[in-house]
Amino acid sequence: MNIPVVDFGAYSLSEGDVTDEQMRHLSRELKAAFTEVGFVFLKSTGISQEEVDRVMDVSKKFFLQPDELKQPFSRKSFANNANHGWVSLETERLNPRRPGDLKEAFNTASLHPDIKWPSGDLADFQEIQTSFFLRCKELSLRVMRVMAHSLGLDPEVLLSAHRLMGTDKNGTTLRSLYYPPVDSDKAKEGQLRCGEHSDYGTITLLFQSSGGLQVGSRSGEFICAPSIPEAVLINIADLLQRWTSDQFISVVHRVLLPPAGDSRTRQSVAFFVQPDDEALITCCDGSNKYPAVTAGDYLIERFSESYGRT
């Protein structure tokens, strides 16, 4: 199994609208990728490597601080959004049957003006994270328009459920991830950098600094997803699989520990697209293959699995 690479230049962020023929071509390519593999690399999206590097650089500055300086920004400490903020090492277990994941994260889940952000040497942290969030939002809307076309749906079926991205009534999150050096001999039994999981919402946009991600195949094996410069890796998430009655498939993926003696860090930036909290997700083909669920309730249930029920 190989992850397809699709040129998105015709509908890049630097372009206006697409022609009917370009839309048909992109729709065919994305539908094939999302029905057969669940993942696709998009190149020529309009998001530059320089933009990605800025986010990773400022995020790494934050992560390399002592924990006591990161603690005031901890997830669940913000009144406006319980998912916003820093997630410390081993706090999250994306595979609940394994020990906590060997990664840190910073979730930009709220753009509310009252949110407190790192300052001092990180004075540009808010601007960089917010700007990249909005760029990813615009790209994701274009991808969803193509996906709707590929299924023969009115684009508003998807777009109208994502009107509130960036507000506190939508769970969409820009997540900067940092995987520190690992001594594999000292890791707990079964521990990974990121446990096997599928994503929760609509789609995910992933920007990687290096390889390390593994993607599940239909045969049950895991394949290594390469890191392709200036390409974004996009995958289907669980709510969209339900929404499309399993036409688009949400695939399990993970990040293993590095080989013994490999002390390299790893960074990635993920943009998790969620429908608006009150959006009612029902099968778009009119079937009852999955029961209706609001996006907000579904997200809360999935968070309780990853962080433990409180």
PDB file of C-alpha atoms in Angstrom:
ATOM      1  CA  MET A   1       0.000   0.000   0.000  1.00  0.00           C
ATOM      2  CA  ASN A   2       1.272   3.462  -0.922  1.00  0.00           C
ATOM      3  CA  ILE A   3      -0.189   6.793   0.167  1.00  0.00           C
ATOM      4  CA  PRO A   4      -1.196   8.695  -2.998  1.00  0.00           C
ATOM      5  CA  VAL A   5       0.324  12.098  -3.781  1.00  0.00           C
ATOM      6  CA  VAL A   6      -2.068  14.614  -5.351  1.00  0.00           C
ATOM      7  CA  ASP A   7      -1.195  18.006  -6.827  1.00  0.00           C
ATOM      8  CA  PHE A   8      -3.652  20.513  -5.328  1.00  0.00           C
ATOM      9  CA  GLY A   9      -2.216  23.461  -7.237  1.00  0.00           C
ATOM     10  CA  ALA A  10      -5.414  24.145  -9.184  1.00  0.00           C
ATOM     11  CA  TYR A  11      -7.235  24.902  -5.904  1.00  0.00           C
ATOM     12  CA  SER A  12      -4.279  26.144  -3.850  1.00  0.00           C
ATOM     13  CA  LEU A  13      -4.747  28.970  -1.360  1.00  0.00           C
ATOM     14  CA  SER A  14      -3.085  31.298  -3.856  1.00  0.00           C
ATOM     15  CA  GLU A  15      -5.702  30.537  -6.525  1.00  0.00           C
ATOM     16  CA  GLY A  16      -9.293  31.659  -6.927  1.00  0.00           C
ATOM     17  CA  ASP A  17     -11.981  29.146  -7.787  1.00  0.00           C
ATOM     18  CA  VAL A  18     -11.422  25.996  -9.820  1.00  0.00           C
ATOM     19  CA  THR A  19     -12.850  25.172 -13.212  1.00  0.00           C
ATOM     20  CA  ASP A  20     -15.401  22.373 -13.493  1.00  0.00           C
ATOM     21  CA  GLU A  21     -12.830  20.126 -15.147  1.00  0.00           C
ATOM     22  CA  GLN A  22     -10.230  20.790 -12.435  1.00  0.00           C
ATOM     23  CA  MET A  23     -12.830  20.045  -9.757  1.00  0.00           C
ATOM     24  CA  ARG A  24     -13.765  16.761 -11.441  1.00  0.00           C
ATOM     25  CA  HIS A  25     -10.106  15.770 -11.651  1.00  0.00           C
ATOM     26  CA  LEU A  26      -9.360  16.591  -7.996  1.00  0.00           C
ATOM     27  CA  SER A  27     -12.575  14.870  -6.886  1.00  0.00           C
ATOM     28  CA  ARG A  28     -11.617  11.638  -8.642  1.00  0.00           C
ATOM     29  CA  GLU A  29      -8.133  11.639  -7.096  1.00  0.00           C
ATOM     30  CA  LEU A  30      -9.270  12.432  -3.559  1.00  0.00           C
ATOM     31  CA  LYS A  31     -12.149   9.966  -3.665  1.00  0.00           C
ATOM     32  CA  ALA A  32      -9.804   7.171  -4.745  1.00  0.00           C
ATOM     33  CA  ALA A  33      -7.368   8.019  -1.926  1.00  0.00           C
ATOM     34  CA  PHE A  34     -10.004   8.340   0.795  1.00  0.00           C
ATOM     35  CA  THR A  35     -11.993   5.245  -0.158  1.00  0.00           C
ATOM     36  CA  GLU A  36      -8.978   2.976  -0.664  1.00  0.00           C
ATOM     37  CA  VAL A  37      -6.302   4.268   1.762  1.00  0.00           C
ATOM     38  CA  GLY A  38      -7.826   6.933   4.022  1.00  0.00           C
ATOM     39  CA  PHE A  39      -4.743   9.148   3.614  1.00  0.00           C
ATOM     40  CA  VAL A  40      -3.400  11.413   0.870  1.00  0.00           C
ATOM     41  CA  PHE A  41      -0.426  13.733   0.441  1.00  0.00           C
ATOM     42  CA  LEU A  42      -1.411  17.097  -1.031  1.00  0.00           C
ATOM     43  CA  LYS A  43       1.311  19.163  -2.637  1.00  0.00           C
ATOM     44  CA  SER A  44       1.096  22.747  -3.936  1.00  0.00           C
ATOM     45  CA  THR A  45      -1.528  23.689  -1.327  1.00  0.00           C
ATOM     46  CA  GLY A  46      -0.348  27.288  -0.953  1.00  0.00           C
ATOM     47  CA  ILE A  47       0.980  26.699   2.576  1.00  0.00           C
ATOM     48  CA  SER A  48       4.745  27.148   2.362  1.00  0.00           C
ATOM     49  CA  GLN A  49       7.495  25.280   4.180  1.00  0.00           C
ATOM     50  CA  GLU A  50       8.511  28.616   5.708  1.00  0.00           C
ATOM     51  CA  GLU A  51       5.098  28.911   7.366  1.00  0.00           C
ATOM     52  CA  VAL A  52       5.391  25.385   8.747  1.00  0.00           C
ATOM     53  CA  ASP A  53       8.931  26.045  10.002  1.00  0.00           C
ATOM     54  CA  ARG A  54       7.796  29.182  11.850  1.00  0.00           C
ATOM     55  CA  VAL A  55       5.196  27.202  13.781  1.00  0.00           C
ATOM     56  CA  MET A  56       7.623  24.412  14.601  1.00  0.00           C
ATOM     57  CA  ASP A  57      10.379  26.816  15.662  1.00  0.00           C
ATOM     58  CA  VAL A  58       8.244  28.838  18.060  1.00  0.00           C
ATOM     59  CA  SER A  59       6.599  25.659  19.400  1.00  0.00           C
ATOM     60  CA  LYS A  60       9.977  24.072  20.093  1.00  0.00           C
ATOM     61  CA  LYS A  61      11.023  27.182  22.043  1.00  0.00           C
ATOM     62  CA  PHE A  62       7.948  26.676  24.210  1.00  0.00           C
ATOM     63  CA  PHE A  63       8.525  22.942  24.718  1.00  0.00           C
ATOM     64  CA  LEU A  64      12.189  23.350  25.674  1.00  0.00           C
ATOM     65  CA  GLN A  65      11.288  25.569  28.633  1.00  0.00           C
ATOM     66  CA  PRO A  66      11.244  24.084  32.154  1.00  0.00           C
ATOM     67  CA  ASP A  67       7.903  22.500  33.029  1.00  0.00           C
ATOM     68  CA  GLU A  68       7.178  25.162  35.658  1.00  0.00           C
ATOM     69  CA  LEU A  69       7.078  27.812  32.909  1.00  0.00           C
ATOM     70  CA  LYS A  70       4.709  25.701  30.800  1.00  0.00           C
ATOM     71  CA  GLN A  71       2.418  24.749  33.674  1.00  0.00           C
ATOM     72  CA  PRO A  72       0.382  28.017  33.650  1.00  0.00           C
ATOM     73  CA  PHE A  73      -0.708  27.141  30.105  1.00  0.00           C
ATOM     74  CA  SER A  74      -1.856  23.591  30.873  1.00  0.00           C
ATOM     75  CA  ARG A  75      -4.833  22.076  29.094  1.00  0.00           C
ATOM     76  CA  LYS A  76      -8.052  22.344  31.154  1.00  0.00           C
ATOM     77  CA  SER A  77      -6.839  25.546  32.861  1.00  0.00           C
ATOM     78  CA  PHE A  78      -8.637  27.866  30.415  1.00  0.00           C
ATOM     79  CA  ALA A  79     -12.231  28.788  31.216  1.00  0.00           C
ATOM     80  CA  ASN A  80     -13.090  29.492  27.578  1.00  0.00           C
ATOM     81  CA  ASN A  81     -11.949  26.125  26.209  1.00  0.00           C
ATOM     82  CA  ALA A  82     -11.064  22.989  28.170  1.00  0.00           C
ATOM     83  CA  ASN A  83      -8.956  21.571  25.314  1.00  0.00           C
ATOM     84  CA  HIS A  84      -6.731  24.633  24.819  1.00  0.00           C
ATOM     85  CA  GLY A  85      -3.159  24.597  26.114  1.00  0.00           C
ATOM     86  CA  TRP A  86      -0.178  22.462  27.007  1.00  0.00           C
ATOM     87  CA  VAL A  87      -0.312  18.671  27.381  1.00  0.00           C
ATOM     88  CA  SER A  88       2.657  17.330  29.338  1.00  0.00           C
ATOM     89  CA  LEU A  89       4.641  14.168  28.658  1.00  0.00           C
ATOM     90  CA  GLU A  90       2.724  10.902  29.273  1.00  0.00           C
ATOM     91  CA  THR A  91      -0.532  12.745  30.086  1.00  0.00           C
ATOM     92  CA  GLU A  92      -2.359  11.456  27.039  1.00  0.00           C
ATOM     93  CA  ARG A  93      -2.715   7.825  25.971  1.00  0.00           C
ATOM     94  CA  LEU A  94      -4.228   7.651  22.506  1.00  0.00           C
ATOM     95  CA  ASN A  95      -4.265   3.881  22.849  1.00  0.00           C
ATOM     96  CA  PRO A  96      -5.823   3.535  26.341  1.00  0.00           C
ATOM     97  CA  ARG A  97      -4.344   0.024  26.662  1.00  0.00           C
ATOM     98  CA  ARG A  98      -0.788   1.388  26.575  1.00  0.00           C
ATOM     99  CA  PRO A  99       1.170   3.606  28.998  1.00  0.00           C
ATOM    100  CA  GLY A 100       1.034   7.380  28.440  1.00  0.00           C
ATOM    101  CA  ASP A 101       2.402   8.651  25.127  1.00  0.00           C
ATOM    102  CA  LEU A 102       5.974   9.980  25.047  1.00  0.00           C
ATOM    103  CA  LYS A 103       5.074  13.330  23.559  1.00  0.00           C
ATOM    104  CA  GLU A 104       4.140  16.863  24.547  1.00  0.00           C
ATOM    105  CA  ALA A 105       1.595  19.029  22.779  1.00  0.00           C
ATOM    106  CA  PHE A 106       0.265  22.554  22.673  1.00  0.00           C
ATOM    107  CA  ASN A 107      -3.351  22.798  21.533  1.00  0.00           C
ATOM    108  CA  THR A 108      -4.508  26.023  19.938  1.00  0.00           C
ATOM    109  CA  ALA A 109      -8.193  25.294  20.363  1.00  0.00           C
ATOM    110  CA  SER A 110      -9.497  28.799  21.069  1.00  0.00           C
ATOM    111  CA  LEU A 111      -8.906  32.147  19.395  1.00  0.00           C
ATOM    112  CA  HIS A 112     -10.965  33.914  22.076  1.00  0.00           C
ATOM    113  CA  PRO A 113      -9.492  37.359  22.885  1.00  0.00           C
ATOM    114  CA  ASP A 114      -9.357  36.587  26.627  1.00  0.00           C
ATOM    115  CA  ILE A 115      -7.087  33.541  26.228  1.00  0.00           C
ATOM    116  CA  LYS A 116      -3.685  33.961  27.898  1.00  0.00           C
ATOM    117  CA  TRP A 117      -0.666  33.197  25.709  1.00  0.00           C
ATOM    118  CA  PRO A 118       3.080  32.729  26.359  1.00  0.00           C
ATOM    119  CA  SER A 119       4.971  36.022  26.321  1.00  0.00           C
ATOM    120  CA  GLY A 120       8.524  37.323  26.875  1.00  0.00           C
ATOM    121  CA  ASP A 121      10.859  35.419  24.541  1.00  0.00           C
ATOM    122  CA  LEU A 122       7.719  33.866  23.030  1.00  0.00           C
ATOM    123  CA  ALA A 123       5.952  37.145  22.281  1.00  0.00           C
ATOM    124  CA  ASP A 124       5.207  36.025  18.712  1.00  0.00           C
ATOM    125  CA  PHE A 125       3.760  32.651  19.801  1.00  0.00           C
ATOM    126  CA  GLN A 126       0.127  33.790  19.618  1.00  0.00           C
ATOM    127  CA  GLU A 127       0.478  35.487  16.236  1.00  0.00           C
ATOM    128  CA  ILE A 128       2.245  32.517  14.627  1.00  0.00           C
ATOM    129  CA  GLN A 129      -0.147  29.902  15.995  1.00  0.00           C
ATOM    130  CA  THR A 130      -3.245  31.946  15.178  1.00  0.00           C
ATOM    131  CA  SER A 131      -2.085  32.790  11.659  1.00  0.00           C
ATOM    132  CA  PHE A 132      -1.318  29.151  10.869  1.00  0.00           C
ATOM    133  CA  PHE A 133      -4.656  28.042  12.337  1.00  0.00           C
ATOM    134  CA  LEU A 134      -6.471  30.349   9.918  1.00  0.00           C
ATOM    135  CA  ARG A 135      -4.395  29.173   6.941  1.00  0.00           C
ATOM    136  CA  CYS A 136      -5.197  25.550   7.749  1.00  0.00           C
ATOM    137  CA  LYS A 137      -8.859  26.433   8.194  1.00  0.00           C
ATOM    138  CA  GLU A 138      -9.024  27.893   4.689  1.00  0.00           C
ATOM    139  CA  LEU A 139      -7.258  24.886   3.165  1.00  0.00           C
ATOM    140  CA  SER A 140      -9.526  22.438   4.984  1.00  0.00           C
ATOM    141  CA  LEU A 141     -12.641  24.199   3.650  1.00  0.00           C
ATOM    142  CA  ARG A 142     -11.306  23.810   0.101  1.00  0.00           C
ATOM    143  CA  VAL A 143     -10.560  20.127   0.685  1.00  0.00           C
ATOM    144  CA  MET A 144     -14.051  19.565   2.094  1.00  0.00           C
ATOM    145  CA  ARG A 145     -15.590  21.246  -0.948  1.00  0.00           C
ATOM    146  CA  VAL A 146     -13.736  18.784  -3.202  1.00  0.00           C
ATOM    147  CA  MET A 147     -14.743  15.852  -0.995  1.00  0.00           C
ATOM    148  CA  ALA A 148     -18.406  16.831  -1.136  1.00  0.00           C
ATOM    149  CA  HIS A 149     -18.202  17.064  -4.927  1.00  0.00           C
ATOM    150  CA  SER A 150     -16.599  13.602  -5.079  1.00  0.00           C
ATOM    151  CA  LEU A 151     -19.607  12.135  -3.243  1.00  0.00           C
ATOM    152  CA  GLY A 152     -22.161  13.980  -5.347  1.00  0.00           C
ATOM    153  CA  LEU A 153     -23.195  16.147  -2.385  1.00  0.00           C
ATOM    154  CA  ASP A 154     -24.026  19.820  -2.198  1.00  0.00           C
ATOM    155  CA  PRO A 155     -20.859  21.341  -0.633  1.00  0.00           C
ATOM    156  CA  GLU A 156     -23.042  22.944   2.046  1.00  0.00           C
ATOM    157  CA  VAL A 157     -23.698  19.506   3.542  1.00  0.00           C
ATOM    158  CA  LEU A 158     -20.128  19.649   4.885  1.00  0.00           C
ATOM    159  CA  LEU A 159     -19.348  23.365   4.895  1.00  0.00           C
ATOM    160  CA  SER A 160     -22.456  24.433   6.821  1.00  0.00           C
ATOM    161  CA  ALA A 161     -21.380  22.172   9.707  1.00  0.00           C
ATOM    162  CA  HIS A 162     -17.980  23.897   9.974  1.00  0.00           C
ATOM    163  CA  ARG A 163     -18.959  27.571  10.122  1.00  0.00           C
ATOM    164  CA  LEU A 164     -17.672  28.131  13.654  1.00  0.00           C
ATOM    165  CA  MET A 165     -14.078  26.881  13.363  1.00  0.00           C
ATOM    166  CA  GLY A 166     -11.910  29.081  15.564  1.00  0.00           C
ATOM    167  CA  THR A 167     -14.709  29.839  18.037  1.00  0.00           C
ATOM    168  CA  ASP A 168     -15.550  28.175  21.321  1.00  0.00           C
ATOM    169  CA  LYS A 169     -18.525  26.419  19.719  1.00  0.00           C
ATOM    170  CA  ASN A 170     -16.313  24.219  17.574  1.00  0.00           C
ATOM    171  CA  GLY A 171     -13.584  21.765  18.628  1.00  0.00           C
ATOM    172  CA  THR A 172     -11.203  22.303  15.693  1.00  0.00           C
ATOM    173  CA  THR A 173      -7.636  22.377  17.060  1.00  0.00           C
ATOM    174  CA  LEU A 174      -4.178  23.254  15.783  1.00  0.00           C
ATOM    175  CA  ARG A 175      -1.850  20.930  17.684  1.00  0.00           C
ATOM    176  CA  SER A 176       1.917  21.402  17.865  1.00  0.00           C
ATOM    177  CA  LEU A 177       3.566  18.118  18.866  1.00  0.00           C
ATOM    178  CA  TYR A 178       7.034  17.524  20.278  1.00  0.00           C
ATOM    179  CA  TYR A 179       8.570  14.086  20.753  1.00  0.00           C
ATOM    180  CA  PRO A 180      11.646  14.425  22.995  1.00  0.00           C
ATOM    181  CA  PRO A 181      14.651  12.083  22.855  1.00  0.00           C
ATOM    182  CA  VAL A 182      13.810   8.606  24.133  1.00  0.00           C
ATOM    183  CA  ASP A 183      15.959   6.022  25.884  1.00  0.00           C
ATOM    184  CA  SER A 184      14.141   2.952  24.597  1.00  0.00           C
ATOM    185  CA  ASP A 185      15.613   0.799  27.368  1.00  0.00           C
ATOM    186  CA  LYS A 186      13.942   2.966  30.023  1.00  0.00           C
ATOM    187  CA  ALA A 187      10.526   3.208  28.360  1.00  0.00           C
ATOM    188  CA  LYS A 188       7.656   1.358  30.020  1.00  0.00           C
ATOM    189  CA  GLU A 189       6.528  -1.926  28.563  1.00  0.00           C
ATOM    190  CA  GLY A 190       4.371  -1.289  25.516  1.00  0.00           C
ATOM    191  CA  GLN A 191       4.987   2.459  25.565  1.00  0.00           C
ATOM    192  CA  LEU A 192       5.046   4.387  22.263  1.00  0.00           C
ATOM    193  CA  ARG A 193       5.620   7.962  21.230  1.00  0.00           C
ATOM    194  CA  CYS A 194       1.981   7.972  20.091  1.00  0.00           C
ATOM    195  CA  GLY A 195      -0.288   4.981  20.573  1.00  0.00           C
ATOM    196  CA  GLU A 196      -2.441   3.427  17.862  1.00  0.00           C
ATOM    197  CA  HIS A 197      -5.547   5.519  17.271  1.00  0.00           C
ATOM    198  CA  SER A 198      -7.878   6.962  14.683  1.00  0.00           C
ATOM    199  CA  ASP A 199      -8.696  10.670  14.703  1.00  0.00           C
ATOM    200  CA  TYR A 200     -12.020  11.899  16.009  1.00  0.00           C
ATOM    201  CA  GLY A 201     -13.552  14.483  13.713  1.00  0.00           C
ATOM    202  CA  THR A 202     -13.783  15.288  10.002  1.00  0.00           C
ATOM    203  CA  ILE A 203     -10.256  15.387   8.566  1.00  0.00           C
ATOM    204  CA  THR A 204      -6.734  16.018   9.858  1.00  0.00           C
ATOM    205  CA  LEU A 205      -3.987  18.020   8.170  1.00  0.00           C
ATOM    206  CA  LEU A 206      -0.512  16.891   9.267  1.00  0.00           C
ATOM    207  CA  PHE A 207       2.817  18.643   8.703  1.00  0.00           C
ATOM    208  CA  GLN A 208       5.910  16.590   9.682  1.00  0.00           C
ATOM    209  CA  SER A 209       9.553  17.497  10.216  1.00  0.00           C
ATOM    210  CA  SER A 210      10.656  13.899   9.672  1.00  0.00           C
ATOM    211  CA  GLY A 211       9.339  10.371   9.260  1.00  0.00           C
ATOM    212  CA  GLY A 212       8.116   8.219  12.129  1.00  0.00           C
ATOM    213  CA  LEU A 213       4.384   7.997  11.485  1.00  0.00           C
ATOM    214  CA  GLN A 214       2.985   4.585  10.612  1.00  0.00           C
ATOM    215  CA  VAL A 215      -0.377   4.084   8.919  1.00  0.00           C
ATOM    216  CA  GLY A 216      -2.515   0.951   9.136  1.00  0.00           C
ATOM    217  CA  SER A 217      -3.411  -0.904   5.963  1.00  0.00           C
ATOM    218  CA  ARG A 218      -6.527  -2.928   5.257  1.00  0.00           C
ATOM    219  CA  SER A 219      -4.464  -6.100   5.652  1.00  0.00           C
ATOM    220  CA  GLY A 220      -3.714  -5.106   9.246  1.00  0.00           C
ATOM    221  CA  GLU A 221      -0.071  -4.198   8.675  1.00  0.00           C
ATOM    222  CA  PHE A 222       1.479  -0.804   9.366  1.00  0.00           C
ATOM    223  CA  ILE A 223       3.418   1.067   6.692  1.00  0.00           C
ATOM    224  CA  CYS A 224       5.772   4.006   7.218  1.00  0.00           C
ATOM    225  CA  ALA A 225       4.423   7.327   5.969  1.00  0.00           C
ATOM    226  CA  PRO A 226       7.289   9.300   4.444  1.00  0.00           C
ATOM    227  CA  SER A 227       7.885  12.976   5.133  1.00  0.00           C
ATOM    228  CA  ILE A 228       7.467  14.804   1.823  1.00  0.00           C
ATOM    229  CA  PRO A 229       8.779  18.397   1.874  1.00  0.00           C
ATOM    230  CA  GLU A 230       6.075  21.023   1.301  1.00  0.00           C
ATOM    231  CA  ALA A 231       3.314  18.416   1.231  1.00  0.00           C
ATOM    232  CA  VAL A 232       0.546  18.083   3.792  1.00  0.00           C
ATOM    233  CA  LEU A 233      -0.676  14.624   4.807  1.00  0.00           C
ATOM    234  CA  ILE A 234      -4.465  14.534   5.082  1.00  0.00           C
ATOM    235  CA  ASN A 235      -6.510  11.736   6.579  1.00  0.00           C
ATOM    236  CA  ILE A 236     -10.160  10.938   7.163  1.00  0.00           C
ATOM    237  CA  ALA A 237     -11.342  10.947  10.785  1.00  0.00           C
ATOM    238  CA  ASP A 238     -14.049   8.908  12.497  1.00  0.00           C
ATOM    239  CA  LEU A 239     -16.995  11.307  12.308  1.00  0.00           C
ATOM    240  CA  LEU A 240     -16.558  11.665   8.551  1.00  0.00           C
ATOM    241  CA  GLN A 241     -16.469   7.895   8.140  1.00  0.00           C
ATOM    242  CA  ARG A 242     -19.815   7.743   9.972  1.00  0.00           C
ATOM    243  CA  TRP A 243     -21.128  10.712   8.003  1.00  0.00           C
ATOM    244  CA  THR A 244     -20.290   9.036   4.677  1.00  0.00           C
ATOM    245  CA  SER A 245     -21.604   5.610   5.751  1.00  0.00           C
ATOM    246  CA  ASP A 246     -18.090   4.147   5.471  1.00  0.00           C
ATOM    247  CA  GLN A 247     -17.444   5.428   1.950  1.00  0.00           C
ATOM    248  CA  PHE A 248     -14.436   7.341   3.294  1.00  0.00           C
ATOM    249  CA  ILE A 249     -12.334   5.336   5.728  1.00  0.00           C
ATOM    250  CA  SER A 250     -10.703   6.481   8.958  1.00  0.00           C
ATOM    251  CA  VAL A 251      -7.461   4.577   9.457  1.00  0.00           C
ATOM    252  CA  VAL A 252      -5.516   3.724  12.607  1.00  0.00           C
ATOM    253  CA  HIS A 253      -2.016   5.229  12.847  1.00  0.00           C
ATOM    254  CA  ARG A 254       0.812   5.508  15.411  1.00  0.00           C
ATOM    255  CA  VAL A 255       4.346   6.766  16.107  1.00  0.00           C
ATOM    256  CA  LEU A 256       6.774   4.113  17.360  1.00  0.00           C
ATOM    257  CA  LEU A 257       9.753   4.634  19.654  1.00  0.00           C
ATOM    258  CA  PRO A 258      12.957   5.459  17.769  1.00  0.00           C
ATOM    259  CA  PRO A 259      15.509   2.651  17.327  1.00  0.00           C
ATOM    260  CA  ALA A 260      17.889   2.058  20.234  1.00  0.00           C
ATOM    261  CA  GLY A 261      20.619   4.694  20.223  1.00  0.00           C
ATOM    262  CA  ASP A 262      18.603   7.148  18.120  1.00  0.00           C
ATOM    263  CA  SER A 263      18.312  10.311  20.242  1.00  0.00           C
ATOM    264  CA  ARG A 264      16.648  12.498  17.615  1.00  0.00           C
ATOM    265  CA  THR A 265      13.582  14.520  18.486  1.00  0.00           C
ATOM    266  CA  ARG A 266      10.519  14.643  16.261  1.00  0.00           C
ATOM    267  CA  GLN A 267       8.069  17.439  15.588  1.00  0.00           C
ATOM    268  CA  SER A 268       4.782  17.673  13.785  1.00  0.00           C
ATOM    269  CA  VAL A 269       1.859  20.056  13.528  1.00  0.00           C
ATOM    270  CA  ALA A 270      -1.650  18.662  13.157  1.00  0.00           C
ATOM    271  CA  PHE A 271      -4.837  20.552  12.346  1.00  0.00           C
ATOM    272  CA  PHE A 272      -7.798  18.527  13.599  1.00  0.00           C
ATOM    273  CA  VAL A 273     -10.964  19.633  11.811  1.00  0.00           C
ATOM    274  CA  GLN A 274     -14.143  19.180  13.844  1.00  0.00           C
ATOM    275  CA  PRO A 275     -17.747  20.010  12.950  1.00  0.00           C
ATOM    276  CA  ASP A 276     -19.466  22.650  15.066  1.00  0.00           C
ATOM    277  CA  ASP A 277     -20.420  21.331  18.499  1.00  0.00           C
ATOM    278  CA  GLU A 278     -24.161  21.445  17.800  1.00  0.00           C
ATOM    279  CA  ALA A 279     -23.884  19.945  14.308  1.00  0.00           C
ATOM    280  CA  LEU A 280     -25.934  16.754  14.115  1.00  0.00           C
ATOM    281  CA  ILE A 281     -24.008  14.106  12.200  1.00  0.00           C
ATOM    282  CA  THR A 282     -26.251  11.699  10.306  1.00  0.00           C
ATOM    283  CA  CYS A 283     -25.444   9.379   7.393  1.00  0.00           C
ATOM    284  CA  CYS A 284     -25.394  11.544   4.266  1.00  0.00           C
ATOM    285  CA  ASP A 285     -26.788   8.723   2.114  1.00  0.00           C
ATOM    286  CA  GLY A 286     -29.998   8.705   4.167  1.00  0.00           C
ATOM    287  CA  SER A 287     -29.268   5.318   5.738  1.00  0.00           C
ATOM    288  CA  ASN A 288     -29.278   4.588   9.461  1.00  0.00           C
ATOM    289  CA  LYS A 289     -25.951   2.750   9.424  1.00  0.00           C
ATOM    290  CA  TYR A 290     -24.825   4.907  12.361  1.00  0.00           C
ATOM    291  CA  PRO A 291     -27.032   6.656  14.925  1.00  0.00           C
ATOM    292  CA  ALA A 292     -27.163  10.439  14.826  1.00  0.00           C
ATOM    293  CA  VAL A 293     -24.751  12.187  17.187  1.00  0.00           C
ATOM    294  CA  THR A 294     -23.789  15.793  17.820  1.00  0.00           C
ATOM    295  CA  ALA A 295     -20.145  16.548  17.098  1.00  0.00           C
ATOM    296  CA  GLY A 296     -19.598  18.068  20.553  1.00  0.00           C
ATOM    297  CA  ASP A 297     -20.922  15.038  22.439  1.00  0.00           C
ATOM    298  CA  TYR A 298     -18.859  12.695  20.287  1.00  0.00           C
ATOM    299  CA  LEU A 299     -15.673  14.708  20.905  1.00  0.00           C
ATOM    300  CA  ILE A 300     -16.183  14.741  24.676  1.00  0.00           C
ATOM    301  CA  GLU A 301     -16.638  10.965  24.681  1.00  0.00           C
ATOM    302  CA  ARG A 302     -13.419  10.447  22.723  1.00  0.00           C
ATOM    303  CA  PHE A 303     -11.434  12.811  24.965  1.00  0.00           C
ATOM    304  CA  SER A 304     -12.591  10.807  27.993  1.00  0.00           C
ATOM    305  CA  GLU A 305     -10.987   7.703  26.455  1.00  0.00           C
ATOM    306  CA  SER A 306      -7.638   9.445  25.810  1.00  0.00           C
ATOM    307  CA  TYR A 307      -7.312  11.358  29.078  1.00  0.00           C
ATOM    308  CA  GLY A 308      -9.342   9.202  31.450  1.00  0.00           C
ATOM    309  CA  ARG A 309     -12.832   9.830  32.735  1.00  0.00           C
ATOM    310  CA  THR A 310     -13.256  12.481  35.396  1.00  0.00           C
TER     311      THR A 310
END
